[in-house]
Amino acid sequence: MCEINGTVTFLIFCSAPDVPSIVMASSKESQSITVEFTSVSGATSYILRAETNDGSFFSEISVPGSPGTVTNLQPYTDYTLSVMSVNSAGRSQPSISVEAKTVLPAPQFNTSSPSNSSILVKWEPVNHAVLYSLSIIKDGSYSKISLNITETQVHFPDLEAGTKYCIKGNAWSPENIPGDDFTVCQITRPPTPQSIELVVTSTPDAGIVVSWDPAKGAEQYVALSLTGQNCSSSTNSCILIPLSCGETNSVTVITINQAGNSVPSYPVQIISFPCPPQPIWVEELVPGNCSVKWSAIPHAEYYTTFIKSDDGIEGMCNSTELYCQFHCHCGYSYIMSVFAHNHAGQSPPGPLLNHTTLPCCPALTTVSAASWETLMMEWSPVRGADLYETRAVDANEVILCNDTAPRCALSDLTCNSKYSVVIIPCNDVSGCNLTCSPQTHETAPCMPEITSVSQTNTSSSSVLVSWTSDNTVANYTVSVIDSVGDTHFCHSNDSSCLVSNLPCGSVYEVSAIASTSAGESMPSYTVPLETAPCCPDNLTVSQVTQAMTNVTWSPANGAQTYIASLSSPRGHAQCHTMETECVMGCITCGTNYTVSLEAISRTGHKAECTYHGFSASQCCPSGIRLYRGSNNTLIVRWRSSSALTKYTAEVTGSDRTHTCSPEPGSYTCTVSEIVCGQVYSVVVAPLNPDGSKVQFCNSRMYSVTCVGSSVGMGKTENIYISN
């Protein structure tokens, strides 16, 4: 079966086609040879055969018709070529072979742009090449430059920077046949950036904004600083970060494209913003006038100080000096910061300085005596004080009191001393304000010491109190207090005073107090005082017998015991008793006595009491005798030692008493109307000056008989009286 034009039309028996013939074989490319041959009727395709003379290469490829190309050949190599026709019956015999050689391969250009105005082309030598042809044309231009050289590199100068150029070239064989051509495009290096501008920025980070004019052919821009920072951009600006304060820098910019870097731009100098001043400190040489100070900062043109107090008030000052003055109040806290400025801008924030001024000095200090050795200090709280130190200084000691409250008790002070007292406010931050003015305060006088309490005399109601004290300007008050609270006073600016009108027989407590404008001292230690007992208001001496008296008296306040005395030149009688009466014997009748009484307290204090004298009654007569008289009378006779004493005789019978009183010096008395047979009691007794009868003379019993003339005597003597 044969195919005609690829379509089966009928079934016949076919034979192999005729042998075609090669018209021409030539090489346009180093890896192929094109063969032109004649067409053969009935052939459906052709086979091109290529082989080397040494048999190292053999290749057959099918082609549909003429011309046909054998590929995958080696450059500048001789090949034997033949062609065969093909149909369904098979292939024909090879045609007569022809010889053909492949052309030289194209040189492999390596291009570069050494500068922004030149391109350098290099290649490896092409085997068997005797000449090279190159041409260069600018992109977008119709003008080109051609040249032939035998070297393996060529330099194209005077080109435009940042411009694309295409280079085409081929090698020539010794047979003067051009080989494969090769085209490569190369851009020149970009031009140096122009119009470089530097601006310092602080947002979002501190850096240098570098800008430039766009450069032709630049794909990338790189800014480089002297300190090593760099930034890149495909536009006309970038930011160099980080930027340090106080930095002097220079920046260059290069452009980059595929060819490489441009020549760097001329360095542009820049000074960054200054560093913040640090440290900063505050000086307050005069209270209320503060100065914020700092050291000089390189590249700073002026400084701005911000000050904010803790009450929210803010202040600011600009200065070209290294300080800023402001009015600062005591007890306030201030937050301060200082910024430096130059043409590049403001420095970063520096350290914040927190300064607390000294606390204010307290005013309106009040002082009161809490006790004799303690001063209570009180003052109004002051701003800024966390602690108050109260310092009291005298010639010998320093008393300190630390408290957070605006009051302090200075204890254990020395009495009668002047203290320099100052309230020093302090806080933990600024310390203590040592400029506060002291005040002088005097403590109360020292306690007097009573040295003696003496009653001026036993009959006096005054007491002299003496004391010692070292304060010569103090006034002293002596208090004498009895058991029920009644008080007697005396006052003096000396060392003693007299307390008058003290009742007798009382117990007192005596104390003294010194007082000055600083206050009162502690009361002195109490000294007991007991006044002498009172003398009894009434004293009575009554004679009990001729030689014995009974002395009675009224109770005396303060007296525990009594000594009663009767004294006379003829004798002395005394009794010591706790009672208000006593009986004393050995009294001489008819004698005048001095009556005295000592009232003695339980502690031995005595009161000498003197009363009116006491006269003892005259002695009872002795030798009493009765004689019968005429006319029923009795004669009573006695003996007496006193011629001046008047006596009375009482004769008492059963029904009546008969009395007679002779004149002084007469010792006989006649009693009439005596009845015989009766018993009579006879008493002869002296009469007192007031006419009363002495009661203690003994009576005698006499019986009167009716016979005889004598009177009987004895216990019951018989007296006989005749009828």
Steps between C-alpha positions, in 0.01 A plus 500: 500500500635839396408838640464799281505825686424307813171362369439139408343502159542153378685187577801431283843360544767782537879512465755720684519858375776646294819637645492874539806717439649772716498839344687688774605455859594806713535598866345822636527397860777322680280209602309431177542453124218569256475265200313585185412195284280400214152360555423140401162395373321267730710590799309577810797631696874519497778398726804715537813321609799672651820335612856580571784357304638326809165345574475668840168652409210360304151646485190455291203724522172496310389810318185547292673663214774731382671676652569305809727580796722269691534621863700414808825533316833619625628846402761535230492124422504321162204275431410263212137549406262287291125485448256208452139506388242302690159353426295208618718257318803623680785742439713556202867471479703786637573776260846594402653649810632850526741658747400798712650670810310668785584866567679635807301533819410845627736659748350500855510863602542600863411861539546743783486872556823613667363849524181680431637599153647175369436133434764233493436187290708189554481149363691182482687439175302306238700210351607559142369856507722751323285812548216631705233743393307703763239774483339704780173688492324707768159389600244697306755631250561411138862592504757236564873460520671201331856379518714197417771387736718204558519545881259334735377819675389843403432819700221734393555846655305823499169338560203645680467413868216279597422411138437160349722395209483179292822344363490253212799304372629190321823325418650453150658174392818477297276432202359850562168355591317675786394286784203516731422847630430580864317798639522622858349815653683690775396806691761747608543585865264769622618860544610641833199623701459874511338754733551300818301643790509387865229565753489370858175334596377366830191309392445219523866456593787741505681496167621694201269541204722488192352619171644548146400563144402188300789355297455350154524126489510463876322205644601552861646776713717447805585770753808437712600687817845545639393318815401189306124533460346449160161502344379410153204600291367468149361853526681825565524487884571274792560531874823420676428355844586497776625850553682578820479834673797732479632323193700664221454294185545508125285320244570387142252348256565248225268369234489137399379314196590174334832642394602590853542803718538856399775723620405616853368849535702761678462457880241728654567598864231502766489555875228311680284637778687548830500250781286580803686673782590262775539500780281788603483625855333767710667755720310706754752744640228728629175346624236549234744563212590180317726447202494199272853445372674276250827460315562630148382272219690486168317652204226646723389851409252557782314309773140466608412409857158366595396520865183356652410523866296246689201736503481473121648838409739482207774737396760528225806706431736529202861579560831513321668471840558181693233569758138600543374688802152462642317581819460189711271481800592312812343159542431449128619228265606595150559283194750651258640407162739688276514480120782623280428649156687570178409543136446124473234502767440419862695248704332182617342516845764492765473374854219640710621671812269480796590771746322554827570824677559513870185490710365831616586626846206463739329819611269582788684275742326485835668387818324380810622330811366148504671438831777653708767334285315474167429762235228422250583651161226531238510652155311502174593221256725618221515392139759245408579380851489129576673531835559774752811514714458715807834600648533669838847616603615656823844548644536137605294274278315443174151354508364349178150400410413347162138456399285501190227697676516882529543483872769383733548464872849592614540300817764471767594864467705672762296731715580870521685488164477690174483278192552598140225303328478454124258293292688341211273355226643210300411271215664194349590669174650840576596450863445749778451876486771635729415864434201520734533759775523380860291634785604535860280335760552492873405205713316533827702571816653213687315352792575688821635300791351592835779516754304589811152554633497655842237648723626839615402414859267261669236762552522642152271404217769578238740261329820602322570285191848512342622339179787487252475571126737611228250730328534850636223651289231247583203572718431240763170392646488293819188295562407376844210255474320340792331165505165632382646697210508846647801675357715786620743676270795728508692651208856614463770566244761417761587170666251509789159624595277508805163326510278665758174425674544127516259340744658321796485126532486431128699279263612648168693411188734772384624531141649775286469579129720731296347685208635711215367605163604153379260331737492339838748259647416167645375533854773444752501187703237533772620574849260416783411774746325467828413813692517494876187370668241749607475600862180389666245773498400437860700377798354465849687426821285382786633407841382159607669486838728726686801345326341373176354676199315386192602675172264468202519659155323492168642279219770670291524448123818316408590399852549141598642539850504780755728606780320711761716688747433699820803694603576714799805596698389256762470206267417358163233253395470338157309229324544344145188353352322420178171599661356845538529496878738395768523506881807653662597459864758666718318829476587743777192666627487872500755523219475678162592277205585574140288278279651382166425226253710346224297359214712241318423355157565144402821606330624694803404850398415700812285797579579689818169610646483737797182570696393718791670414826341267751490577867470200726243533769612601845589218725229344711542608863640264753440457874127544478340502844144553627417654833174549677391854519227666689146510391519183290789611292803322370838659454700363209873565500778407252855575398605660173828586335353791310385803681333631188276210437140521580336183621151378540377253755196291430330306779231281361248331718206285421274782421713797408848625420663767698763713325738762611783679323739704709717772356839410362749450780231372735497126561196474730143477403191476732199300391173561688184303547671175555269222619643252739456140431566544125790400286658780297726495199759775525700623200743788516625603154661803352304714260612553145539858376162470336349416837445132424601244753784262447330166469772260585550576875398205716191510718488371852208353694426631845230386744368766738401357835281665747734448801820683575663781326737356250437377147602150414727440198603198312332310229192601687608716778261571788435856597297537816272790524288558812139571473 
